[in-house]
PDB file of C-alpha atoms in Angstrom:
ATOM      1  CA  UNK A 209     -18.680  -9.743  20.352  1.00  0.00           C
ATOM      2  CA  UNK A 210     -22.197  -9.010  20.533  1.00  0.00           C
ATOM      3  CA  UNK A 211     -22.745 -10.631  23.975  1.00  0.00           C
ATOM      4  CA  UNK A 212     -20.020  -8.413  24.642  1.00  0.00           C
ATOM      5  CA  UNK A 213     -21.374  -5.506  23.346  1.00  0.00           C
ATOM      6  CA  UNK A 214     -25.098  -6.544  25.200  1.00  0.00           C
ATOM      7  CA  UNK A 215     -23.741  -6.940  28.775  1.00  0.00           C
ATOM      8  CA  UNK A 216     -21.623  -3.443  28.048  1.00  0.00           C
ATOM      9  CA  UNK A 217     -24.832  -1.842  27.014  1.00  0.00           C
ATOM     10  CA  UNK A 218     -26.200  -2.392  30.140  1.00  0.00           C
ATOM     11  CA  UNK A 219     -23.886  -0.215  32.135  1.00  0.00           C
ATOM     12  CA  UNK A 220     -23.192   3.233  31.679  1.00  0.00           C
ATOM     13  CA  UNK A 221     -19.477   2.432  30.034  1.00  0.00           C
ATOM     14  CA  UNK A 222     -21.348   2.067  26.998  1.00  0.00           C
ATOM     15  CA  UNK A 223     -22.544   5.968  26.800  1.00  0.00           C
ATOM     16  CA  UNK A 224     -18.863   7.013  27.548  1.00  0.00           C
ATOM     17  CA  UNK A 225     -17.397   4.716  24.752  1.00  0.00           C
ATOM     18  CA  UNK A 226     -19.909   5.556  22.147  1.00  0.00           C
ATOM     19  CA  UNK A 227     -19.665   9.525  22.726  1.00  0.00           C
ATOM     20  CA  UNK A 228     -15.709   8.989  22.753  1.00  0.00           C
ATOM     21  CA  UNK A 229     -15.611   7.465  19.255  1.00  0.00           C
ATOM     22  CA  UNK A 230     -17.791   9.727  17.829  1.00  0.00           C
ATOM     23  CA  UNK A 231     -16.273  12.711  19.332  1.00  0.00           C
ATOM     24  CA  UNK A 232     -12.617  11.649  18.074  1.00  0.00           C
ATOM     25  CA  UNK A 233     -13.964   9.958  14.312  1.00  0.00           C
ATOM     26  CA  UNK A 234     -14.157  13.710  13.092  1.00  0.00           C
ATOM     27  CA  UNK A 235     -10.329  13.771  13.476  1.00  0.00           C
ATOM     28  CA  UNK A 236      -9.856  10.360  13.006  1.00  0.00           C
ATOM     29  CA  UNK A 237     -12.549   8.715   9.967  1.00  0.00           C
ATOM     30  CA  UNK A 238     -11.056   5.424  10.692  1.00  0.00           C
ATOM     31  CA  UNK A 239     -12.584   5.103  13.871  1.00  0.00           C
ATOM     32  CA  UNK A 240     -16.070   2.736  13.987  1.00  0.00           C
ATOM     33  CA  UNK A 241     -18.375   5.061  15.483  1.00  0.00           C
ATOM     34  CA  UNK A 242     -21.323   3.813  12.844  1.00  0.00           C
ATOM     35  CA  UNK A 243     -20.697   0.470  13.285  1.00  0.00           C
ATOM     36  CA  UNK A 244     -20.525   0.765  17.599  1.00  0.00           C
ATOM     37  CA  UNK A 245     -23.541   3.066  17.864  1.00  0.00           C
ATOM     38  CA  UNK A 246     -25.550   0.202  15.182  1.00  0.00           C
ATOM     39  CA  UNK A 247     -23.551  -3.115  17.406  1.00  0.00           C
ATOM     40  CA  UNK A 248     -25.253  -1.317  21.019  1.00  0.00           C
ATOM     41  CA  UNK A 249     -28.403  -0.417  19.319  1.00  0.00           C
ATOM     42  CA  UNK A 250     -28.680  -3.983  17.924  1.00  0.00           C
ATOM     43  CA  UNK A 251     -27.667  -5.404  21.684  1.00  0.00           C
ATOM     44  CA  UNK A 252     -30.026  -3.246  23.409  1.00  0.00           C
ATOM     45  CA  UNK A 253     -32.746  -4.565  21.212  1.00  0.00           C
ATOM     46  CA  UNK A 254     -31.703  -7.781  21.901  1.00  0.00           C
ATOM     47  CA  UNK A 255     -33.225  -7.325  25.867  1.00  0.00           C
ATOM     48  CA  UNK A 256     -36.692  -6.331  25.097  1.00  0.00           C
ATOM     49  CA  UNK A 257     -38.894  -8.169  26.569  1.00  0.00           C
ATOM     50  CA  UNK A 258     -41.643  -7.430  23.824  1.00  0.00           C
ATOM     51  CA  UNK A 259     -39.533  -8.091  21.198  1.00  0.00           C
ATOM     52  CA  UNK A 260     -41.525 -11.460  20.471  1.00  0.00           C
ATOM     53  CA  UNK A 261     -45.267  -9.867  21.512  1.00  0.00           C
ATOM     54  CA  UNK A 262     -45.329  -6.287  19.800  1.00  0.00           C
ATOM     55  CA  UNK A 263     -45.295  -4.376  23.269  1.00  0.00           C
ATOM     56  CA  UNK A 264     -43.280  -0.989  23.723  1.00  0.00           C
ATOM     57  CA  UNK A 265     -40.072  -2.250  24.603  1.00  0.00           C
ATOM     58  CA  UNK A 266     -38.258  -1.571  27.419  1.00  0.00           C
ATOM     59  CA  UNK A 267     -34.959  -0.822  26.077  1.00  0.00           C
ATOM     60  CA  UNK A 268     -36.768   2.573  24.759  1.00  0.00           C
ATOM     61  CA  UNK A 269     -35.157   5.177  26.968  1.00  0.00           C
ATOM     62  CA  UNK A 270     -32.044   3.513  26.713  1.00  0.00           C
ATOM     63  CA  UNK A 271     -32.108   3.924  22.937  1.00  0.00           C
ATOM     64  CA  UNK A 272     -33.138   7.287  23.030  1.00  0.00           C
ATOM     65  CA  UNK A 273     -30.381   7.972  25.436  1.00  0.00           C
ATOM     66  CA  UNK A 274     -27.916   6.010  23.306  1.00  0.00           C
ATOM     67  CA  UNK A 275     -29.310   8.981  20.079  1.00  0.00           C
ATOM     68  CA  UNK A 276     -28.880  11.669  22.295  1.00  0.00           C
ATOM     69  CA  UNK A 277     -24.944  10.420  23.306  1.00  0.00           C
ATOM     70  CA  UNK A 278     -24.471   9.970  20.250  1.00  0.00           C
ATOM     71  CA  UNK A 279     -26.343  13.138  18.439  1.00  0.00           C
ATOM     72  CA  UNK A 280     -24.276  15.369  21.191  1.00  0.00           C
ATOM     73  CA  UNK A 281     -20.783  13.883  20.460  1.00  0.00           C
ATOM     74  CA  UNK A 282     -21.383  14.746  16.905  1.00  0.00           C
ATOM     75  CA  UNK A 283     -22.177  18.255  17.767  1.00  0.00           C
ATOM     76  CA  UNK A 284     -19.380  19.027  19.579  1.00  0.00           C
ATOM     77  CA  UNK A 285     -16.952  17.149  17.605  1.00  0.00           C
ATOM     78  CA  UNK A 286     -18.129  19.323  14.603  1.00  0.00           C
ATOM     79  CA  UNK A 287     -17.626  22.262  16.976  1.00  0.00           C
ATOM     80  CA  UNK A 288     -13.961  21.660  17.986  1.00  0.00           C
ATOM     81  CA  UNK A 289     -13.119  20.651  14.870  1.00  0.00           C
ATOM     82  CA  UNK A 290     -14.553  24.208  13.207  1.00  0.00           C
ATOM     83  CA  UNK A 291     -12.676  26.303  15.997  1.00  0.00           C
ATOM     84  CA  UNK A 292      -9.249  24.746  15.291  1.00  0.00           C
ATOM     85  CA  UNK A 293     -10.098  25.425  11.800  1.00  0.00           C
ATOM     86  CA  UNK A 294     -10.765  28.694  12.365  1.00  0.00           C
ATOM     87  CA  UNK A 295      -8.202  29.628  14.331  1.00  0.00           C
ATOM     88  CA  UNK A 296      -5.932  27.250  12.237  1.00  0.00           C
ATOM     89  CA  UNK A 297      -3.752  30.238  10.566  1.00  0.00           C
ATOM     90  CA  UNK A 298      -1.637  30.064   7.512  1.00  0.00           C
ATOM     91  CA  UNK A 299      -0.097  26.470   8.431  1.00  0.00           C
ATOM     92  CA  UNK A 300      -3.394  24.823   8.258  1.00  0.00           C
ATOM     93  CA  UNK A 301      -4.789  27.062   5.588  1.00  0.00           C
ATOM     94  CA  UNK A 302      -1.537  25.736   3.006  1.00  0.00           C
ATOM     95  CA  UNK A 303      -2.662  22.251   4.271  1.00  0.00           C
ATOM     96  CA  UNK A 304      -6.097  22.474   3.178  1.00  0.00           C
ATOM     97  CA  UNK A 305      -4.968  24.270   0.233  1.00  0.00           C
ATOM     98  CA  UNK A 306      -3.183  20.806  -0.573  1.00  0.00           C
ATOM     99  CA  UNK A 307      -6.399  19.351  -0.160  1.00  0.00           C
ATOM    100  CA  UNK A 308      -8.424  18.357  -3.346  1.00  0.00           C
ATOM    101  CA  UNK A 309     -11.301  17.310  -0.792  1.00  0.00           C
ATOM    102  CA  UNK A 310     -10.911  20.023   1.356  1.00  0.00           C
ATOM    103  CA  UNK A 311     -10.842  22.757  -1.208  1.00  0.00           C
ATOM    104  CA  UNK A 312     -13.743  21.429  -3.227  1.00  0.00           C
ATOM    105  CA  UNK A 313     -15.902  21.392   0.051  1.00  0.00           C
ATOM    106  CA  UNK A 314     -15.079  25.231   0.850  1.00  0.00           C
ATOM    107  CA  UNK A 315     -15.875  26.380  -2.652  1.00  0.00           C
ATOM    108  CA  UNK A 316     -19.224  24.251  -2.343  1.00  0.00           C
ATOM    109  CA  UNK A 317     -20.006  25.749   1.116  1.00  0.00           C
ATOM    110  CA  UNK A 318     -19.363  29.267  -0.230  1.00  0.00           C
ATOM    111  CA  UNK A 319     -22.059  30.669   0.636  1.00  0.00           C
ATOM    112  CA  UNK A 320     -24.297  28.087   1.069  1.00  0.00           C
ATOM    113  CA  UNK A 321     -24.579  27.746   4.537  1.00  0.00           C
ATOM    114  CA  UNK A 322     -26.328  31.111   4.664  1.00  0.00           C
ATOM    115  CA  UNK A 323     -28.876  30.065   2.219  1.00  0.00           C
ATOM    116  CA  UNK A 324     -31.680  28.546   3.819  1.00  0.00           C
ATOM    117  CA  UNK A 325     -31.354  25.146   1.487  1.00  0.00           C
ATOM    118  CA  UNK A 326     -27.162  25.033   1.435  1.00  0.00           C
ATOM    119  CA  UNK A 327     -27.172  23.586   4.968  1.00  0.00           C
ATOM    120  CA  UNK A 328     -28.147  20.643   4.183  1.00  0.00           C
ATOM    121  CA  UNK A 329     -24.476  19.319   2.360  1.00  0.00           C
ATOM    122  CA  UNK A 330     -23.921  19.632   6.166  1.00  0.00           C
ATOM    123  CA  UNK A 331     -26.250  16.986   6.795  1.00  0.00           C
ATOM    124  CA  UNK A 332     -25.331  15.014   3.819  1.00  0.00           C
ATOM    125  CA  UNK A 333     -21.790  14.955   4.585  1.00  0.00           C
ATOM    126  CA  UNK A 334     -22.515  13.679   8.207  1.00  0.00           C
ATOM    127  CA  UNK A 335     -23.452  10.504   6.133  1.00  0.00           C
ATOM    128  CA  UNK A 336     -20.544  10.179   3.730  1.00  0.00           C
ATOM    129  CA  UNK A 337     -16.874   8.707   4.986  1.00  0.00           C
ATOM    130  CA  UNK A 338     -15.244  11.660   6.747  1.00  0.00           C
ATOM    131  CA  UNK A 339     -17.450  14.538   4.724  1.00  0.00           C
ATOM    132  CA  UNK A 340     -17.762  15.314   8.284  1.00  0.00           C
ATOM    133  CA  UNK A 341     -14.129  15.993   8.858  1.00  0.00           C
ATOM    134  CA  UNK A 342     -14.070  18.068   5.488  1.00  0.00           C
ATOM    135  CA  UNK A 343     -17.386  20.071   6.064  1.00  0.00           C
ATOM    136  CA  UNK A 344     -16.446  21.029   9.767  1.00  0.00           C
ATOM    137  CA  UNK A 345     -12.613  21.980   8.968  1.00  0.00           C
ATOM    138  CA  UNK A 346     -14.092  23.888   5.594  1.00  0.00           C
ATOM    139  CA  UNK A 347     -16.562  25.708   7.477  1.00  0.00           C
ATOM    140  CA  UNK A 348     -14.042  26.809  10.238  1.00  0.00           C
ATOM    141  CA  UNK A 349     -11.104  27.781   7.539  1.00  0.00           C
ATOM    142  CA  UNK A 350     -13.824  29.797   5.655  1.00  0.00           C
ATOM    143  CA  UNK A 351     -14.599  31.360   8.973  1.00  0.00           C
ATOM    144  CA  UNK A 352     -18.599  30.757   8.350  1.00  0.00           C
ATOM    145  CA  UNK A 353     -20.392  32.357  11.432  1.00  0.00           C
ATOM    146  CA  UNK A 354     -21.424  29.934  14.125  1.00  0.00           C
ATOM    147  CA  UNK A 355     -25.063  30.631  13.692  1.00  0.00           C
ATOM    148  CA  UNK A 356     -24.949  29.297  10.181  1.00  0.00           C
ATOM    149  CA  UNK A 357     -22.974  26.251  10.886  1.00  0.00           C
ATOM    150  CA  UNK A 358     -24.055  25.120  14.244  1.00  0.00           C
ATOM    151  CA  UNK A 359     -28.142  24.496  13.884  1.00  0.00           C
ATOM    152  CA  UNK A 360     -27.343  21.979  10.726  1.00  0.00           C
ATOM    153  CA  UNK A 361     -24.491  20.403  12.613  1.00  0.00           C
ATOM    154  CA  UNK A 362     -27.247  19.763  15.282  1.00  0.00           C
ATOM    155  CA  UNK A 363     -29.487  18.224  12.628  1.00  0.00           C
ATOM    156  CA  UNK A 364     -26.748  16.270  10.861  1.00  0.00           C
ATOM    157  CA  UNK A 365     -25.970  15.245  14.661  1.00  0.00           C
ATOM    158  CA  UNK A 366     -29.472  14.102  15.155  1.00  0.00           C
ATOM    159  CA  UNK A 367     -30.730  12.598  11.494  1.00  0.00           C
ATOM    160  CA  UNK A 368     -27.207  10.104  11.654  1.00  0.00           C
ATOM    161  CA  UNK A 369     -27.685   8.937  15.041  1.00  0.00           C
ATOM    162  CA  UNK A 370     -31.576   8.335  15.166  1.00  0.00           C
ATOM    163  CA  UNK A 371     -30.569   7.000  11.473  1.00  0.00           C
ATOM    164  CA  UNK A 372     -27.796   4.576  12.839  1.00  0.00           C
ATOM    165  CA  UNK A 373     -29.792   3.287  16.331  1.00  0.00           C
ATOM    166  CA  UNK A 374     -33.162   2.613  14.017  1.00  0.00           C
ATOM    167  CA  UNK A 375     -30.872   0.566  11.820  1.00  0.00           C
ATOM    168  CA  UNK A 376     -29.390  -1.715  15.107  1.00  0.00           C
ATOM    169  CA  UNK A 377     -33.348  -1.834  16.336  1.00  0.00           C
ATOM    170  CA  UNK A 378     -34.990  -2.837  13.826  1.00  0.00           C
ATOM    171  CA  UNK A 379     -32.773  -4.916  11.961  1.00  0.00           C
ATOM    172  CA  UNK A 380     -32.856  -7.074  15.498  1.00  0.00           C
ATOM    173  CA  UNK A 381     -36.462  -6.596  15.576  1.00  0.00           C
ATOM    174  CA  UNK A 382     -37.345  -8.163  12.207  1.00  0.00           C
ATOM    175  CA  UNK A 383     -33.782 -10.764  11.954  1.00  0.00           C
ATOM    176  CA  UNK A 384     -33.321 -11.433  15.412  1.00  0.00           C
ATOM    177  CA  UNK A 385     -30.019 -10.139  17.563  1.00  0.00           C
ATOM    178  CA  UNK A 386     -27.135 -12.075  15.724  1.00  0.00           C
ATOM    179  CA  UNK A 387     -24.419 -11.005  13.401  1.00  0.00           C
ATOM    180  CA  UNK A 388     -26.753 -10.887  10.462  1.00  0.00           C
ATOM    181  CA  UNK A 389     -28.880  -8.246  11.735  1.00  0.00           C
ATOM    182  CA  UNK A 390     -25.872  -6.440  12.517  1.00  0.00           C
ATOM    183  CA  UNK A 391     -24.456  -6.733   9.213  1.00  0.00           C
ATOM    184  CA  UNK A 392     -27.107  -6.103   7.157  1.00  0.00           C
ATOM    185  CA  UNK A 393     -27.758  -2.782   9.596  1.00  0.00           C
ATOM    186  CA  UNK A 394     -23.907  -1.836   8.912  1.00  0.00           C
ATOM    187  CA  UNK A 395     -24.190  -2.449   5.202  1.00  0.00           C
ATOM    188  CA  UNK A 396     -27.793  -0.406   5.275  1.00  0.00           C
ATOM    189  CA  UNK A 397     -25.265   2.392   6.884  1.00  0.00           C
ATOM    190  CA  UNK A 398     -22.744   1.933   4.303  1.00  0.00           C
ATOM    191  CA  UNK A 399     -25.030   2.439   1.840  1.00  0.00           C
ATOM    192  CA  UNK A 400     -26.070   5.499   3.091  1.00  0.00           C
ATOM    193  CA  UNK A 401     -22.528   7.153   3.330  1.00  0.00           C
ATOM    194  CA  UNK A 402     -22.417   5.732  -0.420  1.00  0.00           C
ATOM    195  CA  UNK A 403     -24.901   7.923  -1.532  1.00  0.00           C
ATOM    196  CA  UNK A 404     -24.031  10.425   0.460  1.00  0.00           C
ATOM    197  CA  UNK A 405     -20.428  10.811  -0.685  1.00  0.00           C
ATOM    198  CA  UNK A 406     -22.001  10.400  -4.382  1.00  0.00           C
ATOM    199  CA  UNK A 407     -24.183  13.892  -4.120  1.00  0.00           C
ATOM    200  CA  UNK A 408     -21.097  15.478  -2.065  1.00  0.00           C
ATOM    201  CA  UNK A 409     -19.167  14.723  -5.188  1.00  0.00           C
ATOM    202  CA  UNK A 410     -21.391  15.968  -7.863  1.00  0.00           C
ATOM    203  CA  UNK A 411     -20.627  19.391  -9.358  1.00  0.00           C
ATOM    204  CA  UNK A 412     -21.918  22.967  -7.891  1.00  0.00           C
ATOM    205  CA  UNK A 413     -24.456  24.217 -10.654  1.00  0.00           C
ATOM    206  CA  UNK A 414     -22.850  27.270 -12.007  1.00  0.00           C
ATOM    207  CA  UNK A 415     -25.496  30.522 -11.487  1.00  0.00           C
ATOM    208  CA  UNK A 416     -26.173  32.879 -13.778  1.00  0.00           C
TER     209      UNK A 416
END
């Protein structure tokens, strides 16, 4: 698979696929956005011609393009998924209400995305399995303003994708392109959503 994934990386396909999965994985978790952006990353390592000698490799604008593909589909994933919120009505509002994940998440937001600090559970959450489904849709059914949610969505975008393409590189770089790399990259992503989905979970201090 990751010859497959090598020869796709070198045609544009590869930009289309990647932004597609993580477009959708905000409606769908179960999608493998991590593990496709980490599989290319790894691949397009895998090419370098100074891989073995130090240099600058060549696959760099590739990579960065792959973080920006990715770091965009994020964004605007976040952003559809906050306007259907909003606009959502009473339907979706009794279905969150069902929620114990959902509901948790909009009493955490609150008011925290207008506090300088509170924006970052945004960027957290882009880390933890689907706390960026439940911070997006919470955001939108609280009806948050834009300006609040939208420049930490852009960071969240940006920290997991330059996050999950320095895991593919550099795990090639220091094990070599194999499945190895690629599963100890994965696992290094896991981790993070672990920990991630551990400080989403802990309780609001109460103020006083």
């Amino acid at each position: 698979m990751l010859e497959s994934v090598g020869s796709l990386a070198d045609s544009p396909w590869i930009y289309v696929i990647v932004a597609l999965s993580v477009l959708f994985d905000v409606f769908l978790p179960v999608l493998p956005s991590g593990f496709l952006v980490v599989t290319a990353a790894t691949a397009a390592a895998a090419g370098t011609a100074g891989a073995a000698t130090g240099q600058l490799p060549s696959s760099t604008p590739e990579l960065l393009a792959l973080t920006l593909c990715a770091a965009t589909a994020s964004v605007l994933g976040d952003l559809v998924a906050y306007r259907l919120a909003w606009r959502g009505g009473e339907r979706l509002d009794r279905a969150i209400a069902r929620s114990r994940r959902l509901t948790t998440a909009q009493e955490r937001l609150g008011g925290a995305l207008a506090r300088s600090s509170g924006g970052l559970l945004v960027i957290i959450a882009r880390f933890a399995p689907a706390g960026r489904s439940i911070v997006s849709f919470a955001a939108g059914t609280a009806h948050r303003r834009v300006r609040e949610f939208l420049p930490w969505s852009a960071l969240a975008g940006v920290a997991w994708a330059a996050y999950s393409v320095a895991l593919g590189y550099f795990g090639a770089q220091w094990l070599g392109a194999s499945w190895l790399s690629t599963g100890v990259s994965v696992l290094a992503l896991i981790g993070a959503g672990a920990v991630a989905a551990y400080v989403m979970r802990r309780p609001v201090p109460q103020e006083a």
